[in-house]
Every structure is written in C-alpha cells, then in structure tokens.
Amino acid sequence: MTTLEGMTPGTWTLDPAHTEVAFSVRHAGISKVRGVFSDVSGELNVAEDASQSNGQVVVGMNSVDTKNETRDNHVRSAEFFDVENHPQMTYKITGLELNDGEGTVTGELTLRGVTKPVKLDAEFNGVAVDAFGTTRAGFTASTSISRKEFNVTWNAALEAGGVVVSDKVRIDLDVEFTAPESAN
C-alpha cells in the first residue's frame, strides 16, 4: 500500500533551492561526466489514495552545468539537447507505488520533443517542519535511460574503438516539496 505519511492531500510545490536534478554519462568508456540543472520547478498533487497522486517536474535545459563551459554549450546545441527548439524537459508523474517508503514513481519523460514512459526507483524520505515553520517532504529517485530513444544521438568514434559518449544516461533526483499551506 502506498503511503506518504505526513503528506496531507493537496498540491505540494517543488522547492528548487532544495532540489537537485543530476545526470551522469560514461565518457570515452573510461569515466563519467556529471551534470546538474539549476532551473527546476514542479508540483506533486497528493491524493487521498497516495497511489493516485500525480504531478510534474519541469527542467530548464539551458541551465545545464557540467563544470565545463565549452562542454555545456555543446550539450545545449542541436547536437544534444537542442535548447533553442526544446527549452524544457518534463516528467509527468502518473502514479506512485511505495511500500515502507520505497518503490517506484511512474510517469512520462519528454526530452527533445519525444515522450516515453519512464519508471523511477524512488524513496520517500519523510516529512519535517523546518526552522521557519515550513512543512517539507523529501524524495530521492533514480533511473537510467537510453539517450538515443529521445533523439539525443550525437557521438564520435574513438581511435582505439568505442565512442565518446555512451547511450546510457543515469538520472538522479533529490527533491523537496513544501506543503500546500506553506506556499502562502
């Protein structure tokens, strides 16, 4: 049974200052490049039956940061995210299945104009009231996707074999939401 103990029904607002949307992808087959997005917004509509909850997370693709400006500009280009034509990535939450705080979030990921179902392995970290009286709920979630399934196909062959960027991309989220009464 899905439970979100301490989360009252209603629309909880994503707190971008306490949220991280990150990714990692294998580079040259030997290491990983990591990146984060600083422009994140969203909401979680908590239902009486928590499994019927839904919501959305929106990521501004121009906010990508891989700690290398040249690479960031390449990733923003038409060869990767094509932010000029696809400025946002969205994840529409269609359901939750959590038992004892762990389980899956189901939803639809839209990236570069392609929408596909994606399940996240998720953990509900609970609810707390912060020092300022704001009620907060925290979640962590992760998944791996094939970037080629979302038309992110640029690559280059390496002289010794293999390619510069792997197809598999890991996505990791640490998300905080504030309670409906805290948004006022």
Short mmCIF file of N, CA and C in Angstrom, two decimals:
data_model
loop_
_atom_site.label_atom_id
_atom_site.label_comp_id
_atom_site.label_asym_id
_atom_site.label_seq_id
_atom_site.Cartn_x
_atom_site.Cartn_y
_atom_site.Cartn_z
N MET A 1 0.83 -1.18 0.00
CA MET A 1 0.00 0.00 0.00
C MET A 1 0.88 1.25 0.00
N THR A 2 0.58 2.16 -0.89
CA THR A 2 1.34 3.39 -0.98
C THR A 2 0.92 4.34 0.13
N THR A 3 1.90 4.76 0.92
CA THR A 3 1.62 5.74 1.96
C THR A 3 2.64 6.86 1.89
N LEU A 4 2.17 8.04 2.13
CA LEU A 4 3.02 9.22 2.21
C LEU A 4 2.75 9.86 3.56
N GLU A 5 3.13 9.14 4.61
CA GLU A 5 2.81 9.55 5.97
C GLU A 5 3.27 10.98 6.23
N GLY A 6 2.33 11.80 6.66
CA GLY A 6 2.63 13.19 6.97
C GLY A 6 2.35 14.15 5.83
N MET A 7 2.11 13.61 4.63
CA MET A 7 1.79 14.48 3.48
C MET A 7 0.27 14.59 3.37
N THR A 8 -0.26 15.76 3.62
CA THR A 8 -1.70 15.98 3.51
C THR A 8 -2.09 16.09 2.05
N PRO A 9 -3.29 15.66 1.69
CA PRO A 9 -3.74 15.80 0.30
C PRO A 9 -3.72 17.28 -0.12
N GLY A 10 -3.40 17.49 -1.38
CA GLY A 10 -3.32 18.84 -1.94
C GLY A 10 -2.10 18.99 -2.81
N THR A 11 -1.87 20.18 -3.31
CA THR A 11 -0.76 20.44 -4.21
C THR A 11 0.46 20.91 -3.44
N TRP A 12 1.49 20.10 -3.43
CA TRP A 12 2.77 20.41 -2.80
C TRP A 12 3.67 21.01 -3.88
N THR A 13 4.39 22.06 -3.54
CA THR A 13 5.21 22.79 -4.51
C THR A 13 6.67 22.40 -4.38
N LEU A 14 7.30 22.11 -5.51
CA LEU A 14 8.73 21.77 -5.53
C LEU A 14 9.53 22.99 -5.08
N ASP A 15 10.49 22.78 -4.21
CA ASP A 15 11.37 23.84 -3.73
C ASP A 15 12.70 23.73 -4.49
N PRO A 16 12.93 24.61 -5.48
CA PRO A 16 14.14 24.48 -6.30
C PRO A 16 15.43 24.69 -5.51
N ALA A 17 15.37 25.45 -4.41
CA ALA A 17 16.58 25.69 -3.61
C ALA A 17 17.02 24.45 -2.85
N HIS A 18 16.13 23.47 -2.73
CA HIS A 18 16.45 22.24 -2.00
C HIS A 18 16.21 21.01 -2.88
N THR A 19 16.40 21.20 -4.17
CA THR A 19 16.19 20.11 -5.14
C THR A 19 17.39 20.04 -6.06
N GLU A 20 17.77 18.81 -6.41
CA GLU A 20 18.83 18.63 -7.40
C GLU A 20 18.39 17.60 -8.43
N VAL A 21 18.49 17.99 -9.69
CA VAL A 21 18.28 17.08 -10.80
C VAL A 21 19.64 16.92 -11.47
N ALA A 22 20.17 15.70 -11.42
CA ALA A 22 21.52 15.45 -11.90
C ALA A 22 21.53 14.28 -12.88
N PHE A 23 22.59 14.23 -13.68
CA PHE A 23 22.76 13.11 -14.61
C PHE A 23 24.23 12.75 -14.68
N SER A 24 24.48 11.54 -15.14
CA SER A 24 25.85 11.12 -15.43
C SER A 24 25.82 10.22 -16.65
N VAL A 25 26.90 10.32 -17.43
CA VAL A 25 27.02 9.54 -18.66
C VAL A 25 28.49 9.16 -18.83
N ARG A 26 28.72 7.95 -19.27
CA ARG A 26 30.09 7.48 -19.47
C ARG A 26 30.73 8.22 -20.63
N HIS A 27 31.98 8.69 -20.40
CA HIS A 27 32.74 9.43 -21.40
C HIS A 27 33.95 8.60 -21.82
N ALA A 28 34.08 8.39 -23.13
CA ALA A 28 35.21 7.65 -23.70
C ALA A 28 35.34 6.25 -23.12
N GLY A 29 34.28 5.76 -22.52
CA GLY A 29 34.29 4.41 -21.97
C GLY A 29 35.13 4.25 -20.71
N ILE A 30 35.68 5.33 -20.18
CA ILE A 30 36.60 5.19 -19.04
C ILE A 30 36.23 6.00 -17.80
N SER A 31 35.37 6.99 -17.95
CA SER A 31 34.98 7.80 -16.79
C SER A 31 33.57 8.32 -17.00
N LYS A 32 33.06 9.06 -16.02
CA LYS A 32 31.72 9.60 -16.16
C LYS A 32 31.77 11.12 -16.11
N VAL A 33 30.95 11.73 -16.93
CA VAL A 33 30.72 13.17 -16.86
C VAL A 33 29.42 13.34 -16.11
N ARG A 34 29.42 14.27 -15.16
CA ARG A 34 28.23 14.54 -14.37
C ARG A 34 27.76 15.96 -14.63
N GLY A 35 26.46 16.15 -14.54
CA GLY A 35 25.90 17.47 -14.72
C GLY A 35 24.68 17.66 -13.86
N VAL A 36 24.32 18.91 -13.63
CA VAL A 36 23.12 19.26 -12.88
C VAL A 36 22.38 20.36 -13.62
N PHE A 37 21.11 20.51 -13.28
CA PHE A 37 20.27 21.57 -13.83
C PHE A 37 19.83 22.46 -12.67
N SER A 38 20.01 23.77 -12.82
CA SER A 38 19.64 24.69 -11.74
C SER A 38 18.23 25.25 -11.89
N ASP A 39 17.65 25.16 -13.08
CA ASP A 39 16.30 25.69 -13.32
C ASP A 39 15.31 24.53 -13.24
N VAL A 40 14.70 24.36 -12.07
CA VAL A 40 13.79 23.25 -11.82
C VAL A 40 12.54 23.78 -11.12
N SER A 41 11.37 23.31 -11.57
CA SER A 41 10.12 23.67 -10.91
C SER A 41 9.19 22.46 -10.97
N GLY A 42 8.09 22.53 -10.24
CA GLY A 42 7.14 21.43 -10.30
C GLY A 42 6.20 21.39 -9.13
N GLU A 43 5.39 20.35 -9.14
CA GLU A 43 4.41 20.16 -8.08
C GLU A 43 4.05 18.68 -7.98
N LEU A 44 3.56 18.32 -6.80
CA LEU A 44 3.07 16.98 -6.55
C LEU A 44 1.67 17.12 -5.98
N ASN A 45 0.69 16.59 -6.70
CA ASN A 45 -0.70 16.62 -6.26
C ASN A 45 -0.97 15.34 -5.48
N VAL A 46 -0.93 15.45 -4.16
CA VAL A 46 -1.10 14.30 -3.29
C VAL A 46 -2.59 14.00 -3.15
N ALA A 47 -2.98 12.78 -3.51
CA ALA A 47 -4.37 12.33 -3.44
C ALA A 47 -4.63 11.63 -2.11
N GLU A 48 -5.92 11.52 -1.75
CA GLU A 48 -6.31 10.76 -0.55
C GLU A 48 -5.72 9.36 -0.62
N ASP A 49 -5.86 8.71 -1.78
CA ASP A 49 -5.20 7.43 -2.05
C ASP A 49 -3.86 7.80 -2.69
N ALA A 50 -2.79 7.74 -1.93
CA ALA A 50 -1.49 8.23 -2.38
C ALA A 50 -1.04 7.62 -3.71
N SER A 51 -1.49 6.41 -4.02
CA SER A 51 -1.09 5.79 -5.29
C SER A 51 -1.68 6.52 -6.48
N GLN A 52 -2.71 7.33 -6.26
CA GLN A 52 -3.34 8.10 -7.33
C GLN A 52 -2.75 9.50 -7.46
N SER A 53 -1.71 9.79 -6.71
CA SER A 53 -1.07 11.10 -6.77
C SER A 53 -0.43 11.31 -8.13
N ASN A 54 -0.32 12.58 -8.53
CA ASN A 54 0.30 12.91 -9.81
C ASN A 54 1.01 14.25 -9.68
N GLY A 55 1.66 14.66 -10.72
CA GLY A 55 2.37 15.93 -10.68
C GLY A 55 3.29 16.07 -11.86
N GLN A 56 4.22 16.99 -11.71
CA GLN A 56 5.13 17.25 -12.82
C GLN A 56 6.38 17.95 -12.31
N VAL A 57 7.50 17.64 -12.95
CA VAL A 57 8.76 18.33 -12.72
C VAL A 57 9.18 18.89 -14.08
N VAL A 58 9.55 20.18 -14.10
CA VAL A 58 9.96 20.84 -15.34
C VAL A 58 11.40 21.32 -15.15
N VAL A 59 12.25 21.00 -16.13
CA VAL A 59 13.67 21.36 -16.08
C VAL A 59 13.98 22.28 -17.24
N GLY A 60 14.55 23.43 -16.94
CA GLY A 60 15.04 24.33 -17.99
C GLY A 60 16.37 23.82 -18.50
N MET A 61 16.40 23.37 -19.74
CA MET A 61 17.58 22.70 -20.28
C MET A 61 18.78 23.63 -20.45
N ASN A 62 18.53 24.93 -20.57
CA ASN A 62 19.62 25.88 -20.71
C ASN A 62 20.44 25.98 -19.43
N SER A 63 19.90 25.50 -18.30
CA SER A 63 20.58 25.61 -17.01
C SER A 63 21.57 24.48 -16.74
N VAL A 64 21.87 23.66 -17.74
CA VAL A 64 22.79 22.55 -17.55
C VAL A 64 24.17 23.06 -17.12
N ASP A 65 24.78 22.35 -16.17
CA ASP A 65 26.11 22.70 -15.69
C ASP A 65 26.91 21.42 -15.48
N THR A 66 27.94 21.22 -16.32
CA THR A 66 28.81 20.07 -16.20
C THR A 66 30.21 20.47 -15.71
N LYS A 67 30.33 21.70 -15.24
CA LYS A 67 31.59 22.27 -14.76
C LYS A 67 32.58 22.54 -15.89
N ASN A 68 32.07 22.66 -17.11
CA ASN A 68 32.93 22.98 -18.25
C ASN A 68 32.08 23.77 -19.26
N GLU A 69 32.34 25.06 -19.39
CA GLU A 69 31.51 25.93 -20.21
C GLU A 69 31.47 25.50 -21.68
N THR A 70 32.60 25.07 -22.22
CA THR A 70 32.63 24.63 -23.61
C THR A 70 31.74 23.41 -23.80
N ARG A 71 31.85 22.45 -22.89
CA ARG A 71 31.01 21.25 -22.97
C ARG A 71 29.53 21.62 -22.77
N ASP A 72 29.25 22.50 -21.80
CA ASP A 72 27.86 22.92 -21.57
C ASP A 72 27.25 23.52 -22.83
N ASN A 73 28.00 24.37 -23.51
CA ASN A 73 27.49 24.97 -24.76
C ASN A 73 27.26 23.91 -25.82
N HIS A 74 28.13 22.91 -25.90
CA HIS A 74 27.93 21.82 -26.86
C HIS A 74 26.68 21.01 -26.50
N VAL A 75 26.49 20.73 -25.21
CA VAL A 75 25.33 19.96 -24.77
C VAL A 75 24.03 20.74 -25.02
N ARG A 76 24.07 22.06 -24.95
CA ARG A 76 22.88 22.88 -25.25
C ARG A 76 22.57 22.94 -26.74
N SER A 77 23.56 22.65 -27.58
CA SER A 77 23.41 22.78 -29.04
C SER A 77 22.46 21.74 -29.62
N ALA A 78 22.18 21.89 -30.91
CA ALA A 78 21.29 20.96 -31.62
C ALA A 78 21.86 19.54 -31.65
N GLU A 79 23.15 19.37 -31.41
CA GLU A 79 23.73 18.03 -31.41
C GLU A 79 23.32 17.21 -30.18
N PHE A 80 22.90 17.90 -29.11
CA PHE A 80 22.46 17.20 -27.90
C PHE A 80 21.04 17.63 -27.53
N PHE A 81 20.89 18.60 -26.59
CA PHE A 81 19.58 18.97 -26.08
C PHE A 81 18.77 19.86 -27.00
N ASP A 82 19.43 20.57 -27.90
CA ASP A 82 18.74 21.49 -28.82
C ASP A 82 17.81 22.43 -28.06
N VAL A 83 18.40 23.18 -27.09
CA VAL A 83 17.59 24.02 -26.22
C VAL A 83 16.85 25.13 -26.95
N GLU A 84 17.34 25.52 -28.12
CA GLU A 84 16.63 26.55 -28.88
C GLU A 84 15.24 26.08 -29.27
N ASN A 85 15.12 24.82 -29.65
CA ASN A 85 13.83 24.25 -30.06
C ASN A 85 13.13 23.46 -28.95
N HIS A 86 13.88 23.03 -27.95
CA HIS A 86 13.33 22.21 -26.86
C HIS A 86 13.87 22.74 -25.53
N PRO A 87 13.37 23.89 -25.08
CA PRO A 87 13.93 24.53 -23.89
C PRO A 87 13.66 23.82 -22.57
N GLN A 88 12.71 22.87 -22.56
CA GLN A 88 12.38 22.20 -21.30
C GLN A 88 12.35 20.69 -21.46
N MET A 89 12.65 20.04 -20.36
CA MET A 89 12.43 18.61 -20.21
C MET A 89 11.36 18.49 -19.13
N THR A 90 10.38 17.63 -19.33
CA THR A 90 9.34 17.47 -18.33
C THR A 90 9.19 16.00 -17.94
N TYR A 91 8.81 15.80 -16.70
CA TYR A 91 8.47 14.47 -16.22
C TYR A 91 7.10 14.59 -15.58
N LYS A 92 6.10 13.97 -16.22
CA LYS A 92 4.73 13.98 -15.70
C LYS A 92 4.54 12.73 -14.86
N ILE A 93 4.31 12.94 -13.58
CA ILE A 93 4.11 11.84 -12.65
C ILE A 93 2.68 11.34 -12.80
N THR A 94 2.54 10.04 -13.08
CA THR A 94 1.21 9.46 -13.26
C THR A 94 0.82 8.51 -12.14
N GLY A 95 1.75 8.15 -11.27
CA GLY A 95 1.42 7.26 -10.17
C GLY A 95 2.60 6.98 -9.27
N LEU A 96 2.28 6.54 -8.06
CA LEU A 96 3.29 6.18 -7.07
C LEU A 96 2.97 4.79 -6.54
N GLU A 97 4.00 3.99 -6.37
CA GLU A 97 3.86 2.67 -5.73
C GLU A 97 4.99 2.57 -4.72
N LEU A 98 4.68 2.92 -3.48
CA LEU A 98 5.69 2.91 -2.43
C LEU A 98 5.23 2.05 -1.27
N ASN A 99 6.07 1.14 -0.85
CA ASN A 99 5.81 0.31 0.32
C ASN A 99 6.95 0.52 1.30
N ASP A 100 6.60 0.87 2.53
CA ASP A 100 7.62 1.18 3.54
C ASP A 100 8.60 2.23 3.03
N GLY A 101 8.07 3.20 2.26
CA GLY A 101 8.89 4.32 1.80
C GLY A 101 9.71 4.07 0.57
N GLU A 102 9.67 2.86 0.00
CA GLU A 102 10.46 2.58 -1.20
C GLU A 102 9.58 1.99 -2.27
N GLY A 103 9.94 2.24 -3.53
CA GLY A 103 9.17 1.69 -4.64
C GLY A 103 9.44 2.42 -5.93
N THR A 104 8.36 2.69 -6.67
CA THR A 104 8.52 3.32 -7.97
C THR A 104 7.58 4.50 -8.15
N VAL A 105 8.05 5.43 -8.96
CA VAL A 105 7.23 6.52 -9.47
C VAL A 105 7.09 6.24 -10.96
N THR A 106 5.87 6.25 -11.46
CA THR A 106 5.66 6.06 -12.89
C THR A 106 5.33 7.40 -13.51
N GLY A 107 5.73 7.55 -14.76
CA GLY A 107 5.45 8.81 -15.43
C GLY A 107 5.93 8.80 -16.86
N GLU A 108 5.83 9.98 -17.46
CA GLU A 108 6.23 10.17 -18.86
C GLU A 108 7.29 11.26 -18.93
N LEU A 109 8.44 10.91 -19.48
CA LEU A 109 9.53 11.84 -19.67
C LEU A 109 9.47 12.39 -21.08
N THR A 110 9.53 13.72 -21.19
CA THR A 110 9.59 14.37 -22.51
C THR A 110 10.93 15.09 -22.60
N LEU A 111 11.71 14.72 -23.60
CA LEU A 111 13.03 15.29 -23.85
C LEU A 111 13.19 15.41 -25.36
N ARG A 112 13.57 16.59 -25.82
CA ARG A 112 13.76 16.86 -27.25
C ARG A 112 12.52 16.51 -28.06
N GLY A 113 11.34 16.73 -27.50
CA GLY A 113 10.09 16.50 -28.21
C GLY A 113 9.63 15.06 -28.24
N VAL A 114 10.35 14.17 -27.59
CA VAL A 114 9.99 12.75 -27.55
C VAL A 114 9.49 12.43 -26.14
N THR A 115 8.32 11.78 -26.07
CA THR A 115 7.74 11.40 -24.79
C THR A 115 7.72 9.88 -24.68
N LYS A 116 8.26 9.38 -23.56
CA LYS A 116 8.30 7.93 -23.34
C LYS A 116 8.00 7.66 -21.86
N PRO A 117 7.37 6.50 -21.58
CA PRO A 117 7.17 6.13 -20.17
C PRO A 117 8.50 5.82 -19.51
N VAL A 118 8.68 6.34 -18.30
CA VAL A 118 9.91 6.09 -17.54
C VAL A 118 9.52 5.86 -16.09
N LYS A 119 10.04 4.77 -15.53
CA LYS A 119 9.84 4.48 -14.10
C LYS A 119 11.09 4.90 -13.34
N LEU A 120 10.85 5.50 -12.18
CA LEU A 120 11.94 5.89 -11.29
C LEU A 120 11.94 4.98 -10.07
N ASP A 121 13.10 4.50 -9.67
CA ASP A 121 13.23 3.84 -8.37
C ASP A 121 13.23 4.97 -7.35
N ALA A 122 12.31 4.91 -6.39
CA ALA A 122 12.12 6.05 -5.51
C ALA A 122 12.13 5.67 -4.04
N GLU A 123 12.45 6.68 -3.24
CA GLU A 123 12.40 6.54 -1.80
C GLU A 123 11.74 7.80 -1.23
N PHE A 124 10.74 7.60 -0.40
CA PHE A 124 10.09 8.70 0.31
C PHE A 124 10.86 8.88 1.61
N ASN A 125 11.46 10.06 1.78
CA ASN A 125 12.33 10.30 2.93
C ASN A 125 11.60 10.90 4.12
N GLY A 126 10.30 11.13 3.98
CA GLY A 126 9.52 11.60 5.10
C GLY A 126 9.18 13.08 5.04
N VAL A 127 8.56 13.54 6.13
CA VAL A 127 8.07 14.91 6.25
C VAL A 127 8.70 15.52 7.50
N ALA A 128 9.05 16.80 7.40
CA ALA A 128 9.60 17.52 8.55
C ALA A 128 9.17 18.98 8.48
N VAL A 129 9.15 19.62 9.62
CA VAL A 129 8.89 21.05 9.68
C VAL A 129 10.24 21.72 9.92
N ASP A 130 10.61 22.66 9.04
CA ASP A 130 11.92 23.30 9.16
C ASP A 130 11.91 24.39 10.24
N ALA A 131 13.03 25.04 10.44
CA ALA A 131 13.18 26.06 11.49
C ALA A 131 12.29 27.27 11.28
N PHE A 132 11.75 27.43 10.07
CA PHE A 132 10.90 28.58 9.77
C PHE A 132 9.41 28.21 9.75
N GLY A 133 9.10 26.97 10.13
CA GLY A 133 7.71 26.53 10.21
C GLY A 133 7.15 25.98 8.91
N THR A 134 7.99 25.79 7.92
CA THR A 134 7.54 25.26 6.63
C THR A 134 7.54 23.73 6.67
N THR A 135 6.43 23.12 6.29
CA THR A 135 6.33 21.67 6.23
C THR A 135 6.90 21.21 4.89
N ARG A 136 7.84 20.28 4.96
CA ARG A 136 8.55 19.81 3.77
C ARG A 136 8.49 18.29 3.68
N ALA A 137 8.49 17.79 2.44
CA ALA A 137 8.58 16.35 2.19
C ALA A 137 9.73 16.10 1.23
N GLY A 138 10.47 15.05 1.46
CA GLY A 138 11.63 14.76 0.61
C GLY A 138 11.55 13.40 -0.05
N PHE A 139 12.07 13.36 -1.27
CA PHE A 139 12.13 12.13 -2.06
C PHE A 139 13.50 12.06 -2.74
N THR A 140 13.98 10.85 -2.95
CA THR A 140 15.09 10.61 -3.85
C THR A 140 14.60 9.61 -4.89
N ALA A 141 15.13 9.74 -6.09
CA ALA A 141 14.71 8.84 -7.17
C ALA A 141 15.82 8.75 -8.20
N SER A 142 15.83 7.64 -8.92
CA SER A 142 16.84 7.47 -9.97
C SER A 142 16.31 6.53 -11.05
N THR A 143 16.92 6.66 -12.21
CA THR A 143 16.61 5.79 -13.33
C THR A 143 17.75 5.87 -14.34
N SER A 144 17.71 5.02 -15.32
CA SER A 144 18.63 5.11 -16.46
C SER A 144 17.79 5.10 -17.72
N ILE A 145 18.20 5.92 -18.68
CA ILE A 145 17.50 5.97 -19.96
C ILE A 145 18.50 5.80 -21.10
N SER A 146 17.99 5.45 -22.25
CA SER A 146 18.76 5.45 -23.49
C SER A 146 18.58 6.82 -24.12
N ARG A 147 19.66 7.57 -24.25
CA ARG A 147 19.53 8.92 -24.83
C ARG A 147 19.09 8.84 -26.30
N LYS A 148 19.45 7.77 -26.99
CA LYS A 148 19.06 7.62 -28.40
C LYS A 148 17.54 7.53 -28.55
N GLU A 149 16.85 6.97 -27.55
CA GLU A 149 15.39 6.88 -27.60
C GLU A 149 14.73 8.26 -27.55
N PHE A 150 15.51 9.28 -27.14
CA PHE A 150 15.00 10.64 -27.05
C PHE A 150 15.65 11.55 -28.10
N ASN A 151 16.17 10.94 -29.16
CA ASN A 151 16.79 11.66 -30.28
C ASN A 151 18.01 12.48 -29.87
N VAL A 152 18.71 12.04 -28.85
CA VAL A 152 19.98 12.65 -28.47
C VAL A 152 21.05 11.68 -28.96
N THR A 153 21.47 11.86 -30.21
CA THR A 153 22.24 10.81 -30.88
C THR A 153 23.68 11.18 -31.25
N TRP A 154 24.10 12.43 -31.03
CA TRP A 154 25.45 12.81 -31.42
C TRP A 154 26.48 11.89 -30.76
N ASN A 155 27.52 11.56 -31.52
CA ASN A 155 28.63 10.78 -31.00
C ASN A 155 29.80 10.88 -31.94
N ALA A 156 30.92 10.40 -31.50
CA ALA A 156 32.13 10.33 -32.32
C ALA A 156 32.88 9.07 -31.95
N ALA A 157 33.46 8.44 -32.95
CA ALA A 157 34.23 7.21 -32.71
C ALA A 157 35.60 7.57 -32.14
N LEU A 158 36.08 6.69 -31.27
CA LEU A 158 37.43 6.85 -30.71
C LEU A 158 38.41 6.03 -31.53
N GLU A 159 39.61 6.52 -31.66
CA GLU A 159 40.64 5.85 -32.45
C GLU A 159 40.90 4.43 -31.97
N ALA A 160 40.85 4.22 -30.65
CA ALA A 160 41.11 2.90 -30.08
C ALA A 160 39.86 2.03 -30.02
N GLY A 161 38.75 2.53 -30.59
CA GLY A 161 37.49 1.79 -30.54
C GLY A 161 36.57 2.40 -29.52
N GLY A 162 35.29 2.16 -29.70
CA GLY A 162 34.30 2.73 -28.79
C GLY A 162 33.87 4.11 -29.25
N VAL A 163 33.12 4.78 -28.40
CA VAL A 163 32.58 6.10 -28.75
C VAL A 163 32.82 7.08 -27.60
N VAL A 164 32.67 8.36 -27.89
CA VAL A 164 32.92 9.41 -26.90
C VAL A 164 31.88 9.39 -25.79
N VAL A 165 30.58 9.24 -26.14
CA VAL A 165 29.50 9.34 -25.16
C VAL A 165 28.66 8.06 -25.20
N SER A 166 28.46 7.44 -24.04
CA SER A 166 27.65 6.23 -24.01
C SER A 166 26.18 6.56 -24.24
N ASP A 167 25.41 5.55 -24.59
CA ASP A 167 23.98 5.72 -24.80
C ASP A 167 23.23 5.81 -23.48
N LYS A 168 23.69 5.07 -22.48
CA LYS A 168 23.01 5.01 -21.19
C LYS A 168 23.31 6.27 -20.37
N VAL A 169 22.23 6.89 -19.90
CA VAL A 169 22.35 8.08 -19.04
C VAL A 169 21.63 7.79 -17.73
N ARG A 170 22.33 8.01 -16.64
CA ARG A 170 21.72 7.85 -15.31
C ARG A 170 21.18 9.21 -14.87
N ILE A 171 19.97 9.20 -14.33
CA ILE A 171 19.34 10.41 -13.81
C ILE A 171 19.09 10.21 -12.32
N ASP A 172 19.51 11.18 -11.51
CA ASP A 172 19.33 11.12 -10.06
C ASP A 172 18.64 12.39 -9.59
N LEU A 173 17.64 12.22 -8.74
CA LEU A 173 16.89 13.35 -8.22
C LEU A 173 16.87 13.33 -6.70
N ASP A 174 17.08 14.48 -6.11
CA ASP A 174 16.83 14.73 -4.70
C ASP A 174 15.85 15.88 -4.70
N VAL A 175 14.62 15.62 -4.27
CA VAL A 175 13.54 16.59 -4.44
C VAL A 175 12.88 16.88 -3.11
N GLU A 176 12.62 18.17 -2.89
CA GLU A 176 11.87 18.61 -1.71
C GLU A 176 10.64 19.37 -2.17
N PHE A 177 9.52 19.07 -1.52
CA PHE A 177 8.26 19.77 -1.78
C PHE A 177 7.81 20.46 -0.50
N THR A 178 7.14 21.60 -0.64
CA THR A 178 6.55 22.28 0.52
C THR A 178 5.04 22.06 0.51
N ALA A 179 4.49 21.96 1.70
CA ALA A 179 3.07 21.66 1.87
C ALA A 179 2.18 22.78 1.33
N PRO A 180 0.95 22.45 0.95
CA PRO A 180 0.04 23.46 0.41
C PRO A 180 -0.11 24.69 1.31
N GLU A 181 -0.22 24.50 2.59
CA GLU A 181 -0.39 25.64 3.49
C GLU A 181 0.89 26.45 3.64
N SER A 182 2.03 25.88 3.24
CA SER A 182 3.32 26.58 3.34
C SER A 182 3.57 27.51 2.17
N ALA A 183 2.79 27.35 1.10
CA ALA A 183 3.02 28.14 -0.11
C ALA A 183 2.52 29.56 0.01
N ASN A 184 1.71 29.85 1.02
CA ASN A 184 1.13 31.21 1.16
C ASN A 184 2.09 32.17 1.78
#
